[in-house]
């Protein structure tokens, strides 16, 4: 059994791993590596980097949500599931970060802010109930899949390296959504999903540039 201090150190370690560039390590190869580099002009590079920065911050939020949820989960099975999903999300985080640097760009300066907010939301959901917490995962992944669809369309046509990353992320996120529902997560009603769409716009609008 871990003491409270051990748990706090683990949390801090995960936060630093997520927020410090080039520290996290992926388990799987970056899907971008199977695509060749293509010529992009300066405005295309800027646009692709803006989109990949949004996706990277989305993964920062995923790390924080899962960490918060794992902290307050009531059932061990739910906690294990949250921790396993967080490990898979690390791959996404690293892949997006690598692509950002390839595009001569960087992650968002707002990431610590989004990490803190998402951690609190995750911990709060976990405190209320595991089913709400799992429902929240499902709803979030649903939103992420919609974003990924839009971004795959919006990327410069020849930017197959970024697109390959988003494609694999989409496969994984849809799997995470289904797993959360299969484990008993609530399926949120449409009005709740609409609120989440509005909240996510705050993140996408700000991190495209900052
Ligand atoms: Fe992800
Ligand atoms: Fe996910």
XYZ file of N, CA and C and ligand atoms in Angstrom:
632
model
N 0.856 -1.209 0.000
C 0.000 0.000 0.000
C 0.890 1.258 0.000
N 0.633 2.169 -0.901
C 1.450 3.377 -0.980
C 0.994 4.404 0.053
N 1.972 5.076 0.664
C 1.613 6.129 1.620
C 1.162 7.372 0.843
N 0.606 8.319 1.582
C 0.146 9.560 0.929
C 1.326 10.299 0.285
N 2.490 10.237 0.956
C 3.668 10.941 0.412
C 4.111 10.261 -0.887
N 4.123 8.905 -0.894
C 4.493 8.181 -2.122
C 3.574 8.583 -3.270
N 2.271 8.638 -2.950
C 1.293 8.970 -3.993
C 1.519 10.379 -4.522
N 1.823 11.304 -3.603
C 2.049 12.697 -4.018
C 3.282 12.779 -4.919
N 4.331 11.999 -4.583
C 5.554 12.016 -5.390
C 5.259 11.449 -6.786
N 4.480 10.362 -6.824
C 4.131 9.767 -8.118
C 3.339 10.760 -8.978
N 2.430 11.488 -8.322
C 1.627 12.479 -9.055
C 2.518 13.582 -9.627
N 3.434 14.039 -8.804
C 4.334 15.115 -9.221
C 5.206 14.639 -10.381
N 5.653 13.369 -10.281
C 6.491 12.790 -11.312
C 5.737 12.732 -12.639
N 4.466 12.319 -12.570
C 3.668 12.225 -13.795
C 3.437 13.607 -14.401
N 3.178 14.580 -13.527
C 2.937 15.946 -14.021
C 4.194 16.491 -14.703
N 5.340 16.279 -14.076
C 6.586 16.797 -14.656
C 6.918 16.093 -15.960
N 6.661 14.773 -15.985
C 6.917 13.995 -17.191
C 6.054 14.521 -18.347
N 4.828 14.908 -18.018
C 3.899 15.399 -19.041
C 4.272 16.803 -19.504
N 4.711 17.619 -18.565
C 4.875 19.045 -18.874
C 6.293 19.427 -19.305
N 7.276 18.556 -19.039
C 8.636 18.909 -19.443
C 8.914 18.343 -20.834
N 9.237 19.201 -21.792
C 9.475 18.727 -23.153
C 10.577 17.665 -23.216
N 10.377 16.678 -24.076
C 11.347 15.631 -24.391
C 11.694 14.703 -23.223
N 10.833 14.640 -22.222
C 11.096 13.748 -21.092
C 10.311 12.437 -21.237
N 9.039 12.520 -21.591
C 8.208 11.311 -21.706
C 8.716 10.438 -22.853
N 8.578 9.107 -22.679
C 9.036 8.163 -23.722
C 7.837 7.355 -24.216
N 7.753 7.181 -25.546
C 6.659 6.400 -26.124
C 7.012 4.915 -26.132
N 5.996 4.067 -25.984
C 6.204 2.614 -26.072
C 6.210 2.157 -27.536
N 5.347 2.801 -28.337
C 5.213 2.402 -29.744
C 5.932 3.408 -30.642
N 6.296 2.930 -31.844
C 6.974 3.820 -32.799
C 6.025 4.912 -33.257
N 6.568 6.079 -33.548
C 5.757 7.191 -34.026
C 5.236 6.875 -35.437
N 3.896 6.861 -35.641
C 3.341 6.522 -36.969
C 3.836 7.471 -38.062
N 4.254 8.672 -37.682
C 4.748 9.641 -38.684
C 5.971 9.095 -39.409
N 6.737 8.236 -38.701
C 7.985 7.755 -39.286
C 7.784 6.880 -40.515
N 6.553 6.363 -40.692
C 6.308 5.530 -41.881
C 5.945 6.388 -43.098
N 5.848 7.700 -42.902
C 5.528 8.603 -44.018
C 6.758 9.447 -44.357
N 6.868 9.813 -45.647
C 8.028 10.635 -46.023
C 7.765 12.113 -45.703
N 8.841 12.873 -45.589
C 8.716 14.317 -45.381
C 8.189 14.944 -46.667
N 7.307 15.925 -46.525
C 6.838 16.603 -47.740
C 7.066 18.099 -47.588
N 7.136 18.763 -48.720
C 7.369 20.216 -48.726
C 6.135 20.943 -48.232
N 6.330 21.803 -47.246
C 5.218 22.643 -46.783
C 5.698 24.087 -46.830
N 4.829 25.004 -47.277
C 5.245 26.410 -47.244
C 5.061 26.972 -45.832
N 5.485 28.207 -45.606
C 5.530 28.707 -44.223
C 4.140 28.810 -43.592
N 3.129 29.165 -44.368
C 1.796 29.256 -43.744
C 1.231 27.855 -43.469
N 1.577 26.895 -44.318
C 1.130 25.505 -44.063
C 1.811 24.942 -42.803
N 3.083 25.251 -42.657
C 3.811 24.789 -41.465
C 3.175 25.381 -40.216
N 2.846 26.664 -40.276
C 2.255 27.357 -39.135
C 0.900 26.733 -38.783
N 0.116 26.445 -39.802
C -1.215 25.869 -39.586
C -1.100 24.450 -39.011
N -0.234 23.644 -39.616
C -0.057 22.268 -39.128
C 0.425 22.287 -37.672
N 1.352 23.199 -37.369
C 1.874 23.287 -35.995
C 0.767 23.717 -35.032
N -0.067 24.639 -35.453
C -1.187 25.081 -34.604
C -2.102 23.922 -34.270
N -2.417 23.117 -35.284
C -3.314 21.967 -35.063
C -2.629 20.924 -34.169
N -1.362 20.650 -34.433
C -0.662 19.642 -33.626
C -0.454 20.126 -32.186
N -0.371 21.454 -32.016
C -0.249 21.994 -30.654
C -1.557 21.764 -29.888
N -2.688 21.942 -30.570
C -3.985 21.672 -29.931
C -4.046 20.198 -29.520
N -3.647 19.313 -30.441
C -3.713 17.873 -30.133
C -2.769 17.496 -29.000
N -1.616 18.144 -28.971
C -0.670 17.891 -27.882
C -1.269 18.322 -26.548
N -1.880 19.505 -26.513
C -2.493 19.966 -25.258
C -3.650 19.046 -24.866
N -4.364 18.536 -25.865
C -5.423 17.561 -25.571
C -4.853 16.364 -24.825
N -3.673 15.935 -25.212
C -3.029 14.788 -24.552
C -2.517 15.161 -23.161
N -2.101 16.407 -22.994
C -1.716 16.883 -21.654
C -2.951 16.803 -20.743
N -4.081 17.259 -21.265
C -5.338 17.209 -20.494
C -5.704 15.756 -20.174
N -5.499 14.860 -21.148
C -5.835 13.443 -20.924
C -5.000 12.882 -19.774
N -3.684 13.196 -19.777
C -2.810 12.735 -18.684
C -3.322 13.215 -17.339
N -3.689 14.491 -17.284
C -4.125 15.096 -16.023
C -5.466 14.530 -15.570
N -6.385 14.370 -16.521
C -7.704 13.811 -16.186
C -7.552 12.414 -15.594
N -6.789 11.569 -16.304
C -6.609 10.191 -15.840
C -5.895 10.156 -14.493
N -4.922 11.034 -14.319
C -4.196 11.051 -13.040
C -5.136 11.449 -11.913
N -5.961 12.457 -12.160
C -6.922 12.899 -11.147
C -7.936 11.812 -10.847
N -8.417 11.171 -11.899
C -9.426 10.117 -11.738
C -8.851 8.906 -11.011
N -7.610 8.543 -11.354
C -6.987 7.378 -10.703
C -6.804 7.646 -9.212
N -6.537 8.908 -8.877
C -6.318 9.270 -7.478
C -7.566 9.044 -6.638
N -8.730 9.351 -7.204
C -9.951 9.297 -6.391
C -10.855 8.116 -6.742
N -10.432 7.253 -7.693
C -11.275 6.113 -8.084
C -11.553 5.235 -6.861
N -12.775 4.711 -6.805
C -13.145 3.894 -5.646
C -12.736 2.430 -5.839
N -12.957 1.900 -7.029
C -12.621 0.493 -7.287
C -11.197 0.378 -7.825
N -10.466 -0.643 -7.357
C -9.101 -0.861 -7.847
C -9.079 -1.117 -9.353
N -10.115 -1.853 -9.844
C -10.145 -2.175 -11.279
C -10.250 -0.896 -12.100
N -11.056 0.052 -11.604
C -11.219 1.320 -12.327
C -9.906 2.095 -12.295
N -9.244 2.088 -11.132
C -7.964 2.804 -11.014
C -6.937 2.196 -11.983
N -6.889 0.847 -12.017
C -5.937 0.192 -12.917
C -6.220 0.562 -14.366
N -7.503 0.616 -14.698
C -7.879 0.931 -16.074
C -7.456 2.360 -16.442
N -7.651 3.280 -15.493
C -7.256 4.679 -15.726
C -5.740 4.769 -15.929
N -5.009 4.022 -15.110
C -3.544 4.096 -15.210
C -3.056 3.485 -16.524
N -3.699 2.390 -16.949
C -3.324 1.754 -18.215
C -3.599 2.699 -19.390
N -4.777 3.342 -19.366
C -5.136 4.274 -20.455
C -4.145 5.437 -20.481
N -3.763 5.922 -19.299
C -2.811 7.044 -19.238
C -1.486 6.652 -19.882
N -1.071 5.393 -19.694
C 0.179 4.932 -20.317
C 0.066 4.969 -21.840
N -1.090 4.540 -22.355
C -1.273 4.569 -23.816
C -1.273 5.991 -24.339
N -1.851 6.906 -23.540
C -1.933 8.306 -23.967
C -0.546 8.951 -24.023
N 0.389 8.408 -23.259
C 1.764 8.947 -23.297
C 2.317 8.867 -24.721
N 2.008 7.766 -25.424
C 2.469 7.638 -26.812
C 1.975 8.824 -27.635
N 0.675 9.145 -27.478
C 0.087 10.250 -28.250
C 0.802 11.561 -27.933
N 1.036 11.758 -26.651
C 1.698 12.984 -26.200
C 3.074 13.126 -26.870
N 3.836 12.036 -26.828
C 5.197 12.065 -27.386
C 5.159 12.259 -28.901
N 4.268 11.536 -29.581
C 4.191 11.651 -31.041
C 3.863 13.089 -31.458
N 2.870 13.702 -30.793
C 2.489 15.085 -31.148
C 3.649 16.034 -30.867
N 4.323 15.794 -29.747
C 5.438 16.669 -29.388
C 6.563 16.552 -30.438
N 6.881 15.303 -30.823
C 7.938 15.106 -31.827
C 7.587 15.822 -33.132
N 6.322 15.716 -33.518
C 5.906 16.357 -34.778
C 5.993 17.882 -34.654
N 5.643 18.408 -33.480
C 5.747 19.862 -33.276
C 7.184 20.334 -33.483
N 8.133 19.583 -32.927
C 9.533 19.984 -33.094
C 9.987 19.819 -34.543
N 9.477 18.777 -35.214
C 9.808 18.615 -36.642
C 9.349 19.821 -37.444
N 8.210 20.398 -36.998
C 7.656 21.567 -37.695
C 8.295 22.860 -37.170
N 9.404 22.718 -36.462
C 10.122 23.855 -35.855
C 9.223 24.666 -34.927
N 8.328 23.965 -34.245
C 7.435 24.662 -33.316
C 7.637 24.116 -31.901
N 6.666 24.301 -31.030
C 6.813 23.920 -29.613
C 5.430 23.678 -29.013
N 5.391 22.982 -27.856
C 4.106 22.804 -27.175
C 3.570 24.144 -26.650
N 2.306 24.128 -26.237
C 1.661 25.355 -25.755
C 2.224 25.815 -24.409
N 2.366 27.140 -24.267
C 2.790 27.702 -22.978
C 1.698 27.544 -21.922
N 0.481 27.261 -22.375
C -0.647 27.190 -21.427
C -0.807 25.800 -20.804
N 0.069 24.862 -21.180
C -0.110 23.486 -20.716
C -0.188 23.312 -19.195
N 0.644 24.010 -18.397
C 0.519 23.830 -16.943
C -0.873 24.212 -16.430
N -1.423 25.242 -17.035
C -2.768 25.695 -16.659
C -3.810 24.618 -16.983
N -3.729 24.080 -18.199
C -4.704 23.061 -18.590
C -4.498 21.765 -17.805
N -3.249 21.468 -17.461
C -2.992 20.263 -16.651
C -3.681 20.410 -15.295
N -3.503 21.554 -14.642
C -4.086 21.758 -13.310
C -5.608 21.678 -13.365
N -6.198 22.373 -14.346
C -7.666 22.380 -14.430
C -8.191 20.971 -14.685
N -7.544 20.241 -15.604
C -8.028 18.897 -15.944
C -7.843 17.938 -14.768
N -6.748 18.102 -14.035
C -6.503 17.232 -12.878
C -7.635 17.395 -11.856
N -8.019 18.636 -11.624
C -9.087 18.888 -10.643
C -10.428 18.339 -11.122
N -10.698 18.492 -12.406
C -11.956 17.958 -12.948
C -11.969 16.430 -12.801
N -10.839 15.801 -13.140
C -10.743 14.341 -13.040
C -10.915 13.852 -11.612
N -10.224 14.517 -10.690
C -10.306 14.113 -9.281
C -11.722 14.333 -8.754
N -12.329 15.419 -9.184
C -13.704 15.730 -8.747
C -14.682 14.676 -9.246
N -14.555 14.295 -10.514
C -15.455 13.284 -11.084
C -15.275 11.959 -10.344
N -14.006 11.609 -10.055
C -13.722 10.356 -9.351
C -14.300 10.355 -7.942
N -14.305 11.522 -7.309
C -14.849 11.618 -5.949
C -16.350 11.355 -5.947
N -17.023 11.822 -6.991
C -18.483 11.657 -7.039
C -18.828 10.178 -7.266
N -18.351 9.606 -8.366
C -18.555 8.156 -8.555
C -17.708 7.634 -9.704
N -17.428 6.330 -9.658
C -16.649 5.712 -10.732
C -17.413 5.755 -12.057
N -18.744 5.576 -11.971
C -19.523 5.548 -13.218
C -19.538 6.923 -13.882
N -19.570 7.960 -13.064
C -19.521 9.316 -13.623
C -18.141 9.549 -14.246
N -17.115 9.113 -13.512
C -15.747 9.279 -13.956
C -15.516 8.569 -15.299
N -16.006 7.326 -15.386
C -15.868 6.563 -16.642
C -16.698 7.213 -17.752
N -17.874 7.717 -17.394
C -18.714 8.417 -18.367
C -17.997 9.637 -18.909
N -17.263 10.274 -18.022
C -16.510 11.453 -18.413
C -15.410 11.095 -19.405
N -14.757 9.966 -19.168
C -13.729 9.489 -20.125
C -14.376 9.278 -21.484
N -15.521 8.564 -21.486
C -16.194 8.255 -22.753
C -16.570 9.538 -23.486
N -17.132 10.508 -22.742
C -17.570 11.759 -23.363
C -16.372 12.545 -23.895
N -15.286 12.547 -23.133
C -14.093 13.278 -23.566
C -13.527 12.660 -24.834
N -13.437 11.322 -24.838
C -12.882 10.640 -26.019
C -13.753 10.883 -27.249
N -15.051 10.979 -27.010
C -15.986 11.270 -28.089
C -15.642 12.616 -28.730
N -15.405 13.603 -27.854
C -15.049 14.949 -28.318
C -13.712 14.921 -29.049
N -12.771 14.163 -28.492
C -11.442 14.093 -29.094
C -11.537 13.504 -30.504
N -12.347 12.447 -30.659
C -12.499 11.825 -31.986
C -13.062 12.833 -32.988
N -14.023 13.659 -32.554
C -14.587 14.670 -33.451
C -13.507 15.671 -33.881
N -12.693 16.097 -32.903
C -11.601 17.020 -33.206
C -10.618 16.407 -34.188
N -10.281 15.136 -33.921
C -9.296 14.473 -34.779
C -9.814 14.382 -36.214
N -11.102 14.079 -36.363
C -11.698 14.036 -37.712
C -11.509 15.377 -38.412
N -11.833 16.452 -37.669
C -11.730 17.800 -38.251
C -10.285 18.130 -38.606
N -9.372 17.769 -37.698
C -7.973 18.112 -37.938
C -7.371 17.322 -39.099
N -7.811 16.077 -39.262
C -7.281 15.288 -40.388
C -7.686 15.935 -41.710
N -8.892 16.545 -41.712
C -9.373 17.275 -42.895
C -8.605 18.584 -43.080
N -8.383 19.265 -41.939
C -7.863 20.635 -41.994
C -6.353 20.704 -42.234
N -5.643 19.613 -41.978
C -4.182 19.632 -42.185
C -3.875 19.873 -43.662
N -2.743 20.501 -43.971
C -2.348 20.613 -45.372
C -2.375 19.216 -46.018
N -2.902 19.142 -47.243
C -3.126 17.835 -47.892
C -1.871 16.961 -47.891
N -0.695 17.591 -48.087
C 0.530 16.783 -48.220
C 1.176 16.457 -46.868
N 0.594 16.945 -45.773
C 1.214 16.673 -44.465
C 0.785 15.293 -43.932
N 1.318 14.270 -44.575
C 0.945 12.898 -44.201
C 1.593 12.468 -42.886
N 2.664 13.116 -42.500
C 3.320 12.736 -41.231
C 2.411 13.087 -40.050
N 1.864 14.295 -40.048
C 0.934 14.666 -38.965
C -0.321 13.799 -39.033
N -0.810 13.600 -40.260
C -2.067 12.856 -40.434
C -1.937 11.416 -39.910
N -0.772 10.795 -40.135
C -0.565 9.408 -39.687
C -0.675 9.309 -38.161
N -0.190 10.330 -37.470
C -0.275 10.343 -35.997
C -1.745 10.429 -35.582
N -2.468 11.366 -36.195
C -3.870 11.567 -35.806
C -4.711 10.327 -36.103
N -4.357 9.638 -37.181
C -5.103 8.445 -37.554
C -4.990 7.359 -36.461
N -3.760 7.132 -35.990
C -3.569 6.120 -34.941
C -4.210 6.573 -33.630
N -4.124 7.871 -33.350
C -4.752 8.387 -32.133
C -6.260 8.143 -32.177
N -6.854 8.369 -33.344
C -8.301 8.179 -33.490
C -8.682 6.729 -33.164
N -7.889 5.787 -33.662
C -8.158 4.366 -33.391
C -8.114 4.117 -31.879
N -7.076 4.631 -31.231
C -6.902 4.401 -29.788
C -7.995 5.086 -28.974
N -8.340 6.326 -29.326
C -9.336 7.067 -28.527
C -10.711 6.402 -28.613
N -11.053 5.911 -29.813
C -12.354 5.240 -29.957
C -12.383 3.987 -29.073
N -11.236 3.319 -28.971
C -11.114 2.125 -28.122
C -11.257 2.511 -26.639
N -10.645 3.618 -26.256
C -10.756 4.079 -24.859
C -12.207 4.417 -24.518
N -12.902 5.037 -25.472
C -14.304 5.404 -25.237
C -15.128 4.141 -24.966
N -14.951 3.145 -25.850
C -15.733 1.914 -25.712
C -15.402 1.201 -24.401
N -14.123 1.169 -24.050
C -13.715 0.491 -22.813
C -14.368 1.150 -21.604
N -14.460 2.487 -21.620
C -15.046 3.214 -20.484
C -16.539 2.899 -20.366
N -17.215 2.800 -21.495
C -18.649 2.484 -21.460
C -18.851 1.032 -21.027
N -18.014 0.139 -21.566
C -18.130 -1.279 -21.196
C -17.883 -1.483 -19.701
N -17.082 -0.606 -19.092
C -16.803 -0.743 -17.657
C -17.891 -0.092 -16.800
N -18.940 0.399 -17.422
C -20.065 0.930 -16.641
C -20.203 2.435 -16.671
N -19.439 3.104 -17.544
C -19.531 4.569 -17.620
C -20.888 5.018 -18.146
N -21.390 6.140 -17.598
C -22.646 6.716 -18.096
C -22.438 7.239 -19.502
N -23.484 7.134 -20.322
C -23.462 7.819 -21.618
C -24.132 9.171 -21.377
N -23.382 10.249 -21.493
C -23.906 11.572 -21.157
C -24.963 12.023 -22.161
N -25.994 12.733 -21.672
C -27.015 13.245 -22.593
C -26.470 14.412 -23.439
N -27.169 14.689 -24.542
C -26.714 15.708 -25.505
C -26.411 17.073 -24.872
N -27.262 17.606 -23.946
C -26.935 18.937 -23.384
C -25.579 18.969 -22.675
N -25.226 17.885 -21.999
C -23.926 17.838 -21.314
C -22.806 17.848 -22.353
N -23.024 17.083 -23.418
C -22.012 17.033 -24.483
C -21.834 18.419 -25.106
N -22.938 19.178 -25.235
C -22.829 20.523 -25.811
C -21.996 21.438 -24.935
N -22.184 21.327 -23.615
C -21.384 22.144 -22.690
C -19.908 21.787 -22.872
N -19.627 20.472 -22.976
C -18.235 20.036 -23.132
C -17.631 20.578 -24.431
N -18.458 20.640 -25.481
C -17.962 21.175 -26.754
C -17.545 22.632 -26.575
N -18.374 23.396 -25.843
C -18.046 24.810 -25.617
C -16.765 24.958 -24.798
N -16.651 24.136 -23.755
C -15.461 24.215 -22.898
C -14.206 23.877 -23.719
N -14.315 22.851 -24.573
C -13.129 22.441 -25.333
C -12.708 23.522 -26.321
N -13.669 24.369 -26.728
C -13.315 25.454 -27.668
C -12.359 26.456 -27.020
N -12.479 26.634 -25.702
C -11.567 27.542 -24.990
C -10.136 27.050 -25.192
N -9.970 25.730 -25.065
C -8.636 25.148 -25.206
C -8.154 25.245 -26.657
N -9.001 24.849 -27.611
C -8.526 24.801 -29.002
C -8.217 26.201 -29.525
N -9.040 27.173 -29.158
C -8.822 28.544 -29.666
C -7.517 29.132 -29.114
N -7.237 28.877 -27.825
C -6.060 29.507 -27.225
C -4.765 28.799 -27.622
N -4.778 27.466 -27.669
C -3.505 26.778 -27.884
C -3.076 26.723 -29.348
N -3.984 27.063 -30.269
C -3.581 27.112 -31.684
C -2.411 28.086 -31.840
N -2.442 29.186 -31.053
C -1.390 30.198 -31.172
C -0.398 30.217 -30.005
N -0.939 30.081 -28.785
C -0.086 30.333 -27.601
C 0.578 29.058 -27.086
Fe -4.860 10.379 -26.622
Fe -7.656 8.284 -25.112
